[in-house]
Coordinates of C-alpha atoms and ligand atoms in Angstrom, one line a residue:
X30 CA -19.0 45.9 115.1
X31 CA -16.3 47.6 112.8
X32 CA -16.0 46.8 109.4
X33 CA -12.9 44.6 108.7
X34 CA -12.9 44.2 105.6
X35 CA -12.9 46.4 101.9
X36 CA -14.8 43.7 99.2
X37 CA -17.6 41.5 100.9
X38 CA -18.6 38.9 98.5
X39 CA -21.9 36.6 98.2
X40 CA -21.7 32.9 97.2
X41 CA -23.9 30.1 97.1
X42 CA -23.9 26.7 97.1
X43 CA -25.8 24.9 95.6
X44 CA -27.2 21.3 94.0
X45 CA -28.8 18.2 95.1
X46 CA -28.7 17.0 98.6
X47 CA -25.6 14.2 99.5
X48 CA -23.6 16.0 97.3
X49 CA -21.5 17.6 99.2
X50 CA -22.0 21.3 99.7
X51 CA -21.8 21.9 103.2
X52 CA -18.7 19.3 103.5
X53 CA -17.1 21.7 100.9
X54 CA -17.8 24.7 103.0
X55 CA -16.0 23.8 105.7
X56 CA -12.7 22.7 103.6
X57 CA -13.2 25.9 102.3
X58 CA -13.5 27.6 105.6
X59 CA -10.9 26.1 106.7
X60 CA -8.1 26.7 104.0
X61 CA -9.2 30.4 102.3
X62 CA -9.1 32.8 104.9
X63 CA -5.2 33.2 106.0
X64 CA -3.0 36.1 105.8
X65 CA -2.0 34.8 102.3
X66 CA -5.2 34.7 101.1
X67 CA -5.6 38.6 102.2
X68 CA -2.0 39.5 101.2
X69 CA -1.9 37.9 97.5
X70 CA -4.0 41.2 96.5
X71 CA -3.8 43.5 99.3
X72 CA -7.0 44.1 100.2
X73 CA -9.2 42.3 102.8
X74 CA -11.8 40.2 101.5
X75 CA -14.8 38.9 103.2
X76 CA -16.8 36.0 101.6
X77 CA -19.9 34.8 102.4
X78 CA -21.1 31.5 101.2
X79 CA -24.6 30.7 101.5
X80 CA -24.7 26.9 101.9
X81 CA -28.4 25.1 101.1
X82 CA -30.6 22.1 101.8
X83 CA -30.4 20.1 98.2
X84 CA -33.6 17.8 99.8
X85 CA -36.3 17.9 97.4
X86 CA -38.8 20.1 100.0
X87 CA -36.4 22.7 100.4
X88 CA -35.7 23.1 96.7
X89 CA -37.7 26.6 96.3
X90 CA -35.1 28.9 96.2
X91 CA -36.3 32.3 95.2
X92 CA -35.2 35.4 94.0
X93 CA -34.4 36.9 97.4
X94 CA -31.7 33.9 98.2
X95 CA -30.2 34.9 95.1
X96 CA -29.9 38.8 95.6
X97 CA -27.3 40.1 96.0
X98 CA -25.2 36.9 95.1
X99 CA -22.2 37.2 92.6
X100 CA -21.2 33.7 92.2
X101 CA -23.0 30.4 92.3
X102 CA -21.0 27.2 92.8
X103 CA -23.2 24.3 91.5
X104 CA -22.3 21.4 92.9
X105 CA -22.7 17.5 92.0
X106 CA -21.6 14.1 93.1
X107 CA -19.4 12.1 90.5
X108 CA -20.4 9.3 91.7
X109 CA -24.5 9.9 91.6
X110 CA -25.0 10.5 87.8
X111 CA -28.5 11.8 89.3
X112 CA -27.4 15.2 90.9
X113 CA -24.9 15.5 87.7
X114 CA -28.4 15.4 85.5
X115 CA -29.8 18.0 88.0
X116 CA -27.7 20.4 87.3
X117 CA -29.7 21.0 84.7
X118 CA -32.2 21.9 86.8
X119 CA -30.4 23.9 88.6
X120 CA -28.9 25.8 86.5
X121 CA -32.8 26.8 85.0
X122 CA -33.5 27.7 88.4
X123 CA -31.1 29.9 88.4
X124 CA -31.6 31.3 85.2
X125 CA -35.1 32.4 86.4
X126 CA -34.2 33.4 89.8
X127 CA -30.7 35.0 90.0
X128 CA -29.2 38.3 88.3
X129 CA -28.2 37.7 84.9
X130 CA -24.7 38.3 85.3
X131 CA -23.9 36.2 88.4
X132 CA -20.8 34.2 87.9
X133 CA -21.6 30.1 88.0
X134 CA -18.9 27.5 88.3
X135 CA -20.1 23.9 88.3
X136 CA -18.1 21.4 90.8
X137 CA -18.1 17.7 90.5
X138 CA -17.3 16.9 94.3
X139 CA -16.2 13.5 95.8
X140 CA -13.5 12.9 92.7
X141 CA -11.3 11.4 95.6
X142 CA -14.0 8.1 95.1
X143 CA -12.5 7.2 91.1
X144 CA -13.8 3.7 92.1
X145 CA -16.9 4.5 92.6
X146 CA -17.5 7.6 89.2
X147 CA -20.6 7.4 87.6
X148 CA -19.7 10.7 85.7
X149 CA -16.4 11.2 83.8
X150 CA -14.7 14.4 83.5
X151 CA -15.3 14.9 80.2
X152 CA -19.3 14.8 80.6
X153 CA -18.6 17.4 83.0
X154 CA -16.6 19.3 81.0
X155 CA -18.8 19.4 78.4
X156 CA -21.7 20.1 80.0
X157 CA -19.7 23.4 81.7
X158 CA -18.7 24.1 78.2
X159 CA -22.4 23.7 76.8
X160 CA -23.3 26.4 79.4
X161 CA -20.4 28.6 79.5
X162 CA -19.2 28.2 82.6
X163 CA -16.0 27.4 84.3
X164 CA -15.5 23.7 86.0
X165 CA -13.7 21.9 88.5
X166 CA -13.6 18.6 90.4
X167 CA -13.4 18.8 93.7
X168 CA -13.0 16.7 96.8
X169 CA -14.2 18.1 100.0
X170 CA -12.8 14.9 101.8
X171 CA -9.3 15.2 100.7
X172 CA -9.2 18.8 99.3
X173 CA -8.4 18.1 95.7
X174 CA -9.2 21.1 93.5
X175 CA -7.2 23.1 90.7
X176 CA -3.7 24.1 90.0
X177 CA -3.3 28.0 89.7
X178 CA -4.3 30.2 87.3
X179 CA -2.6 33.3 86.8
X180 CA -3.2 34.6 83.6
X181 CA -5.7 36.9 85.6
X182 CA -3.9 38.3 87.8
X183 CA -5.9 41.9 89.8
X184 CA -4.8 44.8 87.6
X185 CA -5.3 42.6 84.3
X186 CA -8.7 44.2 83.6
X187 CA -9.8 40.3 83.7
X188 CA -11.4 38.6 87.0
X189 CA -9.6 38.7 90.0
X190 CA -8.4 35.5 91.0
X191 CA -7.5 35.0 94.2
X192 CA -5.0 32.5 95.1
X193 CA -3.2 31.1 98.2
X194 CA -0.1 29.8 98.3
X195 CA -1.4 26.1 99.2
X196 CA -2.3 25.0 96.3
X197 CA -3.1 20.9 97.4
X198 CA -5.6 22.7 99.8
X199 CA -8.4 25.3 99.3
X200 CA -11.0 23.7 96.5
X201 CA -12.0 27.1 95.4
X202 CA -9.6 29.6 94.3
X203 CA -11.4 31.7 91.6
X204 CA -14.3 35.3 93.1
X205 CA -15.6 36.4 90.6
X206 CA -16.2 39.9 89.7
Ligands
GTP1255 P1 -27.6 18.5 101.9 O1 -27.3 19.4 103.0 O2 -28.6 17.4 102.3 O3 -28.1 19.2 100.7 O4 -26.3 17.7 101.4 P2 -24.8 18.3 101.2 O5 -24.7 18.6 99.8 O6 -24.5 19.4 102.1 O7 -23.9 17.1 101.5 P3 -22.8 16.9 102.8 O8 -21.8 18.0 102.7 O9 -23.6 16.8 104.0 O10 -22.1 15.5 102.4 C1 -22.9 14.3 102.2 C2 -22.0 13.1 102.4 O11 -21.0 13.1 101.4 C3 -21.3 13.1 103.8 O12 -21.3 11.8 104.3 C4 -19.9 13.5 103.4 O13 -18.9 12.9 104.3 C5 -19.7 12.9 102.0 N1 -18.8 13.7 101.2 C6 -18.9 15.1 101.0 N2 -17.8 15.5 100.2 C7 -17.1 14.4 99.9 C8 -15.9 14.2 99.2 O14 -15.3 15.0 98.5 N3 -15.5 12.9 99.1 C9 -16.1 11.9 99.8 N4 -15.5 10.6 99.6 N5 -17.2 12.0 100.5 C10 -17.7 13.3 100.6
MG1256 MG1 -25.7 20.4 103.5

C-alpha cells in the first residue's frame, strides 16, 4: 500500500467505561480528516487513535499499548463524578506505563448534559492544572469542544496545532509534538 501520508501520529483514548471514548472517536473521525485539516499546515497527517475498553477487566493496559503513543486523551464523564475521581488512576497508570514525555490532555465529555453535571469545570480545571496538563470539555453527542488557538501556530518553535476551519465541529484540535 503506498504511503499517503508525511507525520503518522499515535493517540489513545482512554478512562473509565460509559464515558464516552469511542462515541468521541467517531465525532472525531468524522470532522478531522478534510482537505482543511491537511491544508492548514501543508503536510498530510495521519492519526491513529487507539480507542479502549474502560470496563474494570480490561483495565491492564501495559507498556506495549502505550509505545509508541505521543498523546493520551483521558477522558471522563461530567456527569459520573466516579470516572472524574479515576482519572487519578489513570493518570498513575500512565505515569508507570507510558514514555515520559507523552503529551496528556484530560477531556470531561457529555458537557452537552449541564442538567445532569456532577463535576464543574473548575474541578476539572484544577485538577488539569494540578497535573500539568491541558483540558477541555467535550461533547461527543453534539460536538462541543474549543475555540481556536493560534498562538502556536507550525514554524513558532511551540506545538503544532492543527486546526480546521469548523470550529463548532471537531472536539480535538490540538497533536502534540
Ligand atoms: P467503554 O467502551 O465501555 O469503555 O465506554 P466508552 O467510553 O467507549 O463509552 P461510549 O462511547 O460507548 O458511550 C457510552 C454512552 O454515553 C453511550 O450511550 C453514548 O451515547 C453516550 N455518550 C457518549 N458521549 C456523549 C456525549 O457527549 N453526550 C451525551 N449526552 N452522551 C454521550
Ligand atoms: Mg468504547
Amino acid at each position: 500500500m503506498a504511503k499517503t501520508y508525511d507525520y503518522l501520529f499515535k493517540l489513545l483514548l482512554i478512562g473509565d467505561s460509559g464515558v464516552g471514548k469511542t462515541c468521541l472517536l467517531f465525532r472525531f473521525s468524522e470532522d478531522a480528516f478534510n482537505t482543511t485539516f491537511i491544508s492548514t499546515i501543508g503536510k498530510n497527517i495521519r492519526t491513529n487513535i487507539w480507542d479502549t475498553a474502560g470496563q474494570e477487566r480490561f483495565r491492564t493496559i501495559t507498556t506495549a499499548y502505550y509505545r509508541g503513543a505521543m498523546g493520551i486523551m483521558l477522558v471522563y464523564d461530567i456527569t459520573n463524578e466516579k470516572s472524574f475521581d479515576n482519572i487519578k488512576n489513570w493518570i498513575r497508570n500512565i505515569e508507570e506505563h507510558a514514555s515520559s514525555d507523552v503529551e496528556r490532555m484530560i477531556l470531561g465529555n457529555k458537557c452537552d448534559m449541564n442538567d445532569k453535571r456532577q463535576v464543574s469545570k473548575e474541578r476539572g480545571e484544577k485538577l488539569a492544572i494540578d497535573y500539568g496538563i491541558k483540558f477541555l470539555e467535550t461533547s461527543a453527542k453534539s460536538g462541543i469542544n474549543v475555540e481556536e488557538n493560534d498562538n502556536n501556530a507550525p514554524g513558532s518553535g511551540g506545538p503544532v496545532k492543527i486546526t480546521e476551519n469548523r470550529p463548532k465541529k471537531s472536539f480535538f484540535r490540538c497533536l502534540l509534538l
